[in-house]
């Protein structure tokens, strides 16, 4: 949701995003549109990383390029410390970041602890480990949302993209989970099958192949979410195996900085969910607080530079597609709303 389209989906895809449909979300939207460097609210969401390890090496992920240095698993005492503070203001936690969350031996406990604190929980998984006791464990723990990354929707391209995975085994895992959810008559987790496609300029938008969709007829899939692959803040370069969607032409600051924090397994707070390095560290939750980091000097500095369009001073942001919006009616409406709210941005912008 780091783009204009993603922000719009808060309303269009109500069931998927209802955890963050809260009065404080209106404050976020106001201050993002206004480009306020300091904001009067705490973060609405967290990307909280159970582990940076991953069992796959997908061609469209920085994991495949060796971008990560020093993998590990989040300590449960640190996790509880973060949740104890987050329960005061965080609406939703994404229990994933750079790695595969189901690798963490206590992932079910992590879901349960956050749910007991009144925080909605979202897990995004490649589903290769979605089997055995973990299926019932996630359902019992009250997981709110599950996104299954099952790319392309075609066997050959899936195995080309998701290196290390086997299409039939992943499909079996997904079917087993969906049947378990159906057997309980459960409405949760809201289940999305995310289908990444390599950019095709001949197509107006990414789609999910109909034969793939029909595999799940009668099963509780709430949404299919096709999207073009992106370049992970410029980390991923186009190759014969990878082609990302092009950037738009209209600049507006990335809304990540006005709504969320990204927390690595060791407690370090990164620039955003695209910061695989991480290139910039805002704080350390072993000693710092979420509130202290949120309006701390580094966060205010990067919001200010984005406000002024000075991406040349922000190497990670400079290579990212999130601040660049395509032309069209949605951009015109959004731009008009920003001006109406009274944004004072007058700076230049550089990619």
Short mmCIF file of C-alpha atoms in Angstrom, two decimals:
data_model
loop_
_atom_site.label_atom_id
_atom_site.label_comp_id
_atom_site.label_asym_id
_atom_site.label_seq_id
_atom_site.Cartn_x
_atom_site.Cartn_y
_atom_site.Cartn_z
CA UNK A 1 0.00 0.00 0.00
CA UNK A 2 2.97 2.34 -0.51
CA UNK A 3 1.45 3.90 -3.62
CA UNK A 4 -1.67 5.92 -4.41
CA UNK A 5 -3.38 2.78 -5.69
CA UNK A 6 -2.52 0.96 -2.50
CA UNK A 7 -3.97 3.72 -0.37
CA UNK A 8 -7.14 3.65 -2.46
CA UNK A 9 -7.48 -0.06 -1.76
CA UNK A 10 -8.10 0.73 1.91
CA UNK A 11 -11.65 1.54 0.87
CA UNK A 12 -12.07 -0.57 -2.26
CA UNK A 13 -10.92 -3.79 -0.56
CA UNK A 14 -12.65 -3.22 2.77
CA UNK A 15 -12.51 -6.78 4.11
CA UNK A 16 -8.82 -7.13 3.37
CA UNK A 17 -7.87 -3.88 5.06
CA UNK A 18 -10.54 -3.47 7.72
CA UNK A 19 -8.01 -3.76 10.56
CA UNK A 20 -6.61 -0.36 9.64
CA UNK A 21 -9.93 1.33 8.87
CA UNK A 22 -9.71 3.40 12.03
CA UNK A 23 -10.10 7.11 12.86
CA UNK A 24 -6.30 7.37 13.15
CA UNK A 25 -6.05 6.25 9.52
CA UNK A 26 -7.71 9.53 8.54
CA UNK A 27 -4.96 11.35 10.42
CA UNK A 28 -2.37 9.34 8.49
CA UNK A 29 -4.01 10.22 5.15
CA UNK A 30 -4.20 13.91 6.06
CA UNK A 31 -0.56 14.19 7.12
CA UNK A 32 0.69 12.13 4.18
CA UNK A 33 -1.20 14.33 1.74
CA UNK A 34 0.11 17.38 3.60
CA UNK A 35 3.64 15.88 3.74
CA UNK A 36 4.06 16.66 7.45
CA UNK A 37 7.63 15.82 8.62
CA UNK A 38 6.41 15.32 12.21
CA UNK A 39 3.10 13.53 12.78
CA UNK A 40 0.81 13.55 15.86
CA UNK A 41 0.08 9.80 15.84
CA UNK A 42 2.05 6.60 16.38
CA UNK A 43 2.66 4.05 13.57
CA UNK A 44 -0.45 2.24 12.38
CA UNK A 45 1.36 -0.86 11.10
CA UNK A 46 4.56 -2.81 11.58
CA UNK A 47 6.47 -5.17 9.35
CA UNK A 48 7.92 -7.38 12.08
CA UNK A 49 10.39 -9.98 10.84
CA UNK A 50 10.31 -13.42 12.47
CA UNK A 51 13.37 -14.41 10.44
CA UNK A 52 15.38 -13.13 7.50
CA UNK A 53 16.12 -16.69 6.40
CA UNK A 54 14.32 -18.07 3.37
CA UNK A 55 14.17 -21.56 1.89
CA UNK A 56 13.78 -20.25 -1.71
CA UNK A 57 15.82 -18.05 -4.03
CA UNK A 58 13.17 -16.39 -6.17
CA UNK A 59 14.43 -14.56 -9.23
CA UNK A 60 12.44 -11.41 -8.37
CA UNK A 61 13.66 -11.18 -4.75
CA UNK A 62 16.88 -9.66 -3.34
CA UNK A 63 17.40 -12.94 -1.45
CA UNK A 64 18.60 -14.36 -4.77
CA UNK A 65 21.29 -11.68 -5.15
CA UNK A 66 22.90 -12.11 -1.72
CA UNK A 67 21.58 -8.72 -0.56
CA UNK A 68 21.09 -9.93 3.03
CA UNK A 69 23.99 -9.97 5.45
CA UNK A 70 23.75 -11.89 8.74
CA UNK A 71 20.50 -13.84 8.88
CA UNK A 72 18.82 -14.91 12.10
CA UNK A 73 15.62 -15.50 14.06
CA UNK A 74 13.85 -13.00 16.32
CA UNK A 75 14.23 -13.75 20.02
CA UNK A 76 10.88 -14.23 21.71
CA UNK A 77 11.72 -11.90 24.61
CA UNK A 78 12.43 -9.12 22.11
CA UNK A 79 9.21 -9.96 20.29
CA UNK A 80 7.18 -9.70 23.52
CA UNK A 81 8.83 -6.36 24.34
CA UNK A 82 7.83 -4.96 20.93
CA UNK A 83 4.26 -6.28 21.22
CA UNK A 84 3.88 -4.86 24.74
CA UNK A 85 4.58 -1.38 23.39
CA UNK A 86 2.78 -1.85 20.07
CA UNK A 87 -0.48 -2.90 21.73
CA UNK A 88 -1.07 0.74 22.69
CA UNK A 89 -1.39 1.97 19.10
CA UNK A 90 -0.51 -0.52 16.32
CA UNK A 91 -3.56 -1.73 14.38
CA UNK A 92 -1.94 -4.48 12.34
CA UNK A 93 1.34 -6.40 12.24
CA UNK A 94 2.69 -7.99 9.10
CA UNK A 95 4.68 -10.94 10.42
CA UNK A 96 7.05 -11.04 7.48
CA UNK A 97 9.72 -8.88 5.92
CA UNK A 98 12.75 -10.29 4.10
CA UNK A 99 12.42 -13.99 4.91
CA UNK A 100 9.92 -16.85 5.06
CA UNK A 101 8.03 -16.44 8.37
CA UNK A 102 6.98 -20.09 8.69
CA UNK A 103 10.64 -20.99 9.22
CA UNK A 104 10.46 -19.47 12.73
CA UNK A 105 9.86 -22.31 15.21
CA UNK A 106 7.50 -20.13 17.27
CA UNK A 107 5.52 -18.49 14.45
CA UNK A 108 2.19 -19.76 15.82
CA UNK A 109 3.04 -18.35 19.26
CA UNK A 110 3.93 -15.03 17.62
CA UNK A 111 0.50 -14.87 16.01
CA UNK A 112 -1.24 -15.75 19.27
CA UNK A 113 0.72 -13.23 21.36
CA UNK A 114 -0.11 -10.37 18.99
CA UNK A 115 -3.77 -11.39 18.76
CA UNK A 116 -4.01 -11.56 22.56
CA UNK A 117 -2.69 -7.99 22.58
CA UNK A 118 -5.56 -6.91 20.34
CA UNK A 119 -3.44 -6.47 17.20
CA UNK A 120 -4.51 -7.90 13.85
CA UNK A 121 -1.92 -10.22 12.30
CA UNK A 122 -1.06 -10.79 8.64
CA UNK A 123 1.34 -13.49 7.41
CA UNK A 124 2.69 -13.66 3.86
CA UNK A 125 4.17 -17.05 2.97
CA UNK A 126 5.49 -18.94 -0.03
CA UNK A 127 3.41 -21.88 1.34
CA UNK A 128 6.16 -24.48 0.89
CA UNK A 129 6.04 -25.02 4.67
CA UNK A 130 2.28 -24.60 5.07
CA UNK A 131 1.65 -28.18 6.17
CA UNK A 132 1.30 -30.44 9.20
CA UNK A 133 0.65 -28.92 12.61
CA UNK A 134 1.26 -25.38 11.42
CA UNK A 135 -2.03 -25.41 9.48
CA UNK A 136 -4.19 -26.01 12.55
CA UNK A 137 -1.88 -23.87 14.65
CA UNK A 138 -2.42 -20.76 12.54
CA UNK A 139 -6.17 -21.33 12.44
CA UNK A 140 -6.31 -21.87 16.22
CA UNK A 141 -4.18 -18.79 16.90
CA UNK A 142 -6.69 -16.50 15.19
CA UNK A 143 -4.60 -15.35 12.23
CA UNK A 144 -6.46 -12.47 10.56
CA UNK A 145 -4.95 -12.48 7.08
CA UNK A 146 -2.89 -14.94 5.08
CA UNK A 147 -1.29 -14.04 1.77
CA UNK A 148 -0.01 -16.97 -0.25
CA UNK A 149 2.59 -16.04 -2.84
CA UNK A 150 1.83 -18.46 -5.66
CA UNK A 151 3.28 -16.76 -8.68
CA UNK A 152 2.41 -16.89 -12.36
CA UNK A 153 -0.38 -19.45 -11.93
CA UNK A 154 1.40 -21.73 -14.39
CA UNK A 155 3.67 -24.63 -13.44
CA UNK A 156 6.65 -23.87 -15.67
CA UNK A 157 6.84 -20.17 -14.89
CA UNK A 158 6.16 -20.77 -11.19
CA UNK A 159 9.19 -23.03 -10.88
CA UNK A 160 11.27 -20.62 -12.94
CA UNK A 161 10.35 -17.75 -10.59
CA UNK A 162 10.22 -19.61 -7.26
CA UNK A 163 13.55 -21.36 -7.38
CA UNK A 164 13.65 -24.25 -4.95
CA UNK A 165 9.88 -24.81 -4.94
CA UNK A 166 7.81 -27.46 -6.70
CA UNK A 167 4.44 -26.42 -8.10
CA UNK A 168 2.55 -29.62 -7.22
CA UNK A 169 3.83 -29.71 -3.63
CA UNK A 170 2.96 -26.07 -3.04
CA UNK A 171 -0.47 -26.56 -4.58
CA UNK A 172 -1.09 -29.54 -2.29
CA UNK A 173 -0.13 -27.44 0.75
CA UNK A 174 -2.46 -24.62 -0.27
CA UNK A 175 -5.34 -27.01 -0.91
CA UNK A 176 -4.82 -28.69 2.47
CA UNK A 177 -4.93 -25.34 4.26
CA UNK A 178 -8.04 -24.16 2.41
CA UNK A 179 -9.86 -27.43 3.09
CA UNK A 180 -9.00 -27.14 6.79
CA UNK A 181 -10.33 -23.59 6.84
CA UNK A 182 -13.50 -24.69 5.04
CA UNK A 183 -14.05 -27.63 7.39
CA UNK A 184 -14.15 -25.21 10.32
CA UNK A 185 -16.49 -22.84 8.53
CA UNK A 186 -13.97 -20.14 9.43
CA UNK A 187 -14.08 -16.63 7.99
CA UNK A 188 -10.48 -16.05 9.08
CA UNK A 189 -7.85 -15.75 7.94
CA UNK A 190 -8.84 -13.57 5.00
CA UNK A 191 -6.98 -15.54 2.38
CA UNK A 192 -5.35 -13.93 -0.64
CA UNK A 193 -3.50 -15.77 -3.37
CA UNK A 194 -0.97 -13.30 -4.69
CA UNK A 195 0.18 -13.92 -8.24
CA UNK A 196 3.26 -12.00 -9.38
CA UNK A 197 3.73 -11.71 -13.13
CA UNK A 198 6.71 -10.39 -15.06
CA UNK A 199 5.84 -7.11 -16.72
CA UNK A 200 4.29 -7.44 -20.17
CA UNK A 201 3.87 -4.10 -21.99
CA UNK A 202 1.25 -5.64 -24.27
CA UNK A 203 -1.11 -6.14 -21.31
CA UNK A 204 -2.95 -3.23 -19.61
CA UNK A 205 -2.74 -4.96 -16.22
CA UNK A 206 -1.59 -8.25 -14.71
CA UNK A 207 -4.12 -11.07 -14.61
CA UNK A 208 -4.48 -14.52 -13.06
CA UNK A 209 -4.88 -17.38 -15.57
CA UNK A 210 -8.45 -18.67 -15.45
CA UNK A 211 -7.47 -22.37 -15.26
CA UNK A 212 -5.47 -21.56 -12.12
CA UNK A 213 -8.40 -19.71 -10.53
CA UNK A 214 -10.73 -22.64 -11.24
CA UNK A 215 -8.44 -25.00 -9.33
CA UNK A 216 -9.81 -23.34 -6.18
CA UNK A 217 -13.51 -23.45 -7.04
CA UNK A 218 -15.54 -24.12 -3.89
CA UNK A 219 -12.62 -23.34 -1.57
CA UNK A 220 -12.42 -20.28 0.72
CA UNK A 221 -10.06 -18.03 -1.27
CA UNK A 222 -11.18 -14.48 -0.54
CA UNK A 223 -9.15 -12.74 -3.23
CA UNK A 224 -6.76 -13.31 -6.11
CA UNK A 225 -4.24 -10.48 -6.28
CA UNK A 226 -2.26 -10.25 -9.53
CA UNK A 227 0.56 -7.73 -9.66
CA UNK A 228 3.58 -6.92 -11.76
CA UNK A 229 6.98 -7.71 -10.31
CA UNK A 230 8.79 -4.67 -8.98
CA UNK A 231 12.44 -3.80 -8.59
CA UNK A 232 12.74 -3.72 -4.78
CA UNK A 233 13.88 -0.10 -4.56
CA UNK A 234 16.24 -0.60 -7.47
CA UNK A 235 17.95 -3.60 -5.87
CA UNK A 236 16.75 -5.95 -8.58
CA UNK A 237 18.06 -5.26 -12.08
CA UNK A 238 16.31 -6.53 -15.17
CA UNK A 239 17.75 -9.72 -16.60
CA UNK A 240 16.65 -12.38 -19.06
CA UNK A 241 14.76 -13.99 -16.14
CA UNK A 242 13.28 -10.86 -14.58
CA UNK A 243 11.37 -7.82 -15.83
CA UNK A 244 9.80 -5.31 -13.47
CA UNK A 245 6.99 -2.83 -14.10
CA UNK A 246 8.14 0.63 -15.28
CA UNK A 247 8.00 3.70 -13.07
CA UNK A 248 5.29 6.33 -13.32
CA UNK A 249 6.00 9.98 -14.19
CA UNK A 250 4.37 11.82 -11.29
CA UNK A 251 6.19 12.26 -8.00
CA UNK A 252 4.59 12.07 -4.58
CA UNK A 253 6.26 10.95 -1.32
CA UNK A 254 5.97 7.26 -0.45
CA UNK A 255 3.28 6.77 2.18
CA UNK A 256 5.31 4.10 4.04
CA UNK A 257 7.06 6.83 6.05
CA UNK A 258 3.73 8.14 7.31
CA UNK A 259 2.19 4.83 8.40
CA UNK A 260 4.65 2.01 9.14
CA UNK A 261 7.94 0.78 10.53
CA UNK A 262 10.01 -2.18 9.30
CA UNK A 263 11.71 -4.18 12.06
CA UNK A 264 14.44 -6.73 11.35
CA UNK A 265 14.79 -9.99 13.29
CA UNK A 266 17.52 -8.46 15.50
CA UNK A 267 15.45 -5.41 16.48
CA UNK A 268 17.03 -2.98 14.03
CA UNK A 269 14.53 -0.64 12.37
CA UNK A 270 15.10 -0.28 8.61
CA UNK A 271 14.05 2.46 6.20
CA UNK A 272 11.10 0.46 4.87
CA UNK A 273 9.96 -2.97 3.73
CA UNK A 274 12.08 -2.59 0.58
CA UNK A 275 15.30 -2.06 2.54
CA UNK A 276 16.87 -5.51 2.32
CA UNK A 277 20.38 -4.36 3.32
CA UNK A 278 19.31 -2.62 5.42
CA UNK A 279 20.90 0.49 3.92
CA UNK A 280 19.80 2.80 6.73
CA UNK A 281 18.96 1.94 10.35
CA UNK A 282 16.63 4.26 12.25
CA UNK A 283 16.99 2.65 15.66
CA UNK A 284 17.32 -0.53 17.70
CA UNK A 285 14.32 -1.83 19.63
CA UNK A 286 16.55 -3.70 22.06
CA UNK A 287 17.02 -0.27 23.64
CA UNK A 288 14.86 2.26 21.76
CA UNK A 289 11.07 2.60 21.68
CA UNK A 290 8.71 2.56 18.71
CA UNK A 291 7.42 6.01 19.63
CA UNK A 292 10.93 7.40 19.98
CA UNK A 293 11.96 6.17 16.55
CA UNK A 294 8.71 7.19 14.86
CA UNK A 295 9.26 10.95 15.20
CA UNK A 296 12.98 10.70 15.83
CA UNK A 297 15.56 12.77 13.92
CA UNK A 298 16.25 10.17 11.22
CA UNK A 299 12.57 9.59 10.46
CA UNK A 300 11.89 13.34 10.33
CA UNK A 301 14.91 13.81 8.05
CA UNK A 302 13.77 11.24 5.50
CA UNK A 303 10.17 12.52 5.52
CA UNK A 304 11.53 16.03 4.91
CA UNK A 305 13.76 14.93 2.03
CA UNK A 306 10.86 13.02 0.46
CA UNK A 307 8.62 16.05 0.99
CA UNK A 308 11.15 18.19 -0.89
CA UNK A 309 11.75 15.59 -3.57
CA UNK A 310 15.45 15.33 -2.74
CA UNK A 311 15.75 11.64 -3.53
CA UNK A 312 19.36 12.11 -4.59
CA UNK A 313 20.17 12.26 -0.86
CA UNK A 314 18.29 9.01 -0.23
CA UNK A 315 20.00 6.24 -2.24
CA UNK A 316 17.36 3.62 -1.44
CA UNK A 317 14.44 5.92 -2.25
CA UNK A 318 16.20 7.19 -5.37
CA UNK A 319 15.97 3.75 -6.96
CA UNK A 320 12.42 2.95 -5.83
CA UNK A 321 9.22 3.00 -7.86
CA UNK A 322 6.87 3.75 -4.94
CA UNK A 323 7.03 7.58 -5.17
CA UNK A 324 6.36 7.56 -8.91
CA UNK A 325 2.72 7.40 -9.94
CA UNK A 326 1.31 6.75 -13.42
CA UNK A 327 -0.80 9.27 -15.28
CA UNK A 328 -4.56 8.93 -15.32
CA UNK A 329 -7.77 9.96 -13.56
CA UNK A 330 -6.64 8.54 -10.22
CA UNK A 331 -3.50 10.69 -10.22
CA UNK A 332 -5.48 13.82 -11.15
CA UNK A 333 -7.97 13.22 -8.33
CA UNK A 334 -5.22 12.50 -5.83
CA UNK A 335 -3.18 15.54 -6.85
CA UNK A 336 -6.24 17.77 -6.51
CA UNK A 337 -6.95 16.36 -3.03
CA UNK A 338 -3.37 17.04 -1.97
CA UNK A 339 -3.57 20.65 -3.10
CA UNK A 340 -6.93 21.07 -1.37
CA UNK A 341 -5.50 19.88 1.94
CA UNK A 342 -2.87 22.58 1.63
CA UNK A 343 0.41 20.84 0.85
CA UNK A 344 3.26 23.36 0.66
CA UNK A 345 5.70 21.27 -1.38
CA UNK A 346 7.71 23.45 -3.78
CA UNK A 347 10.93 21.47 -4.16
CA UNK A 348 12.43 19.81 -7.21
CA UNK A 349 12.69 16.10 -7.59
CA UNK A 350 15.34 13.73 -8.88
CA UNK A 351 15.31 10.04 -9.48
#
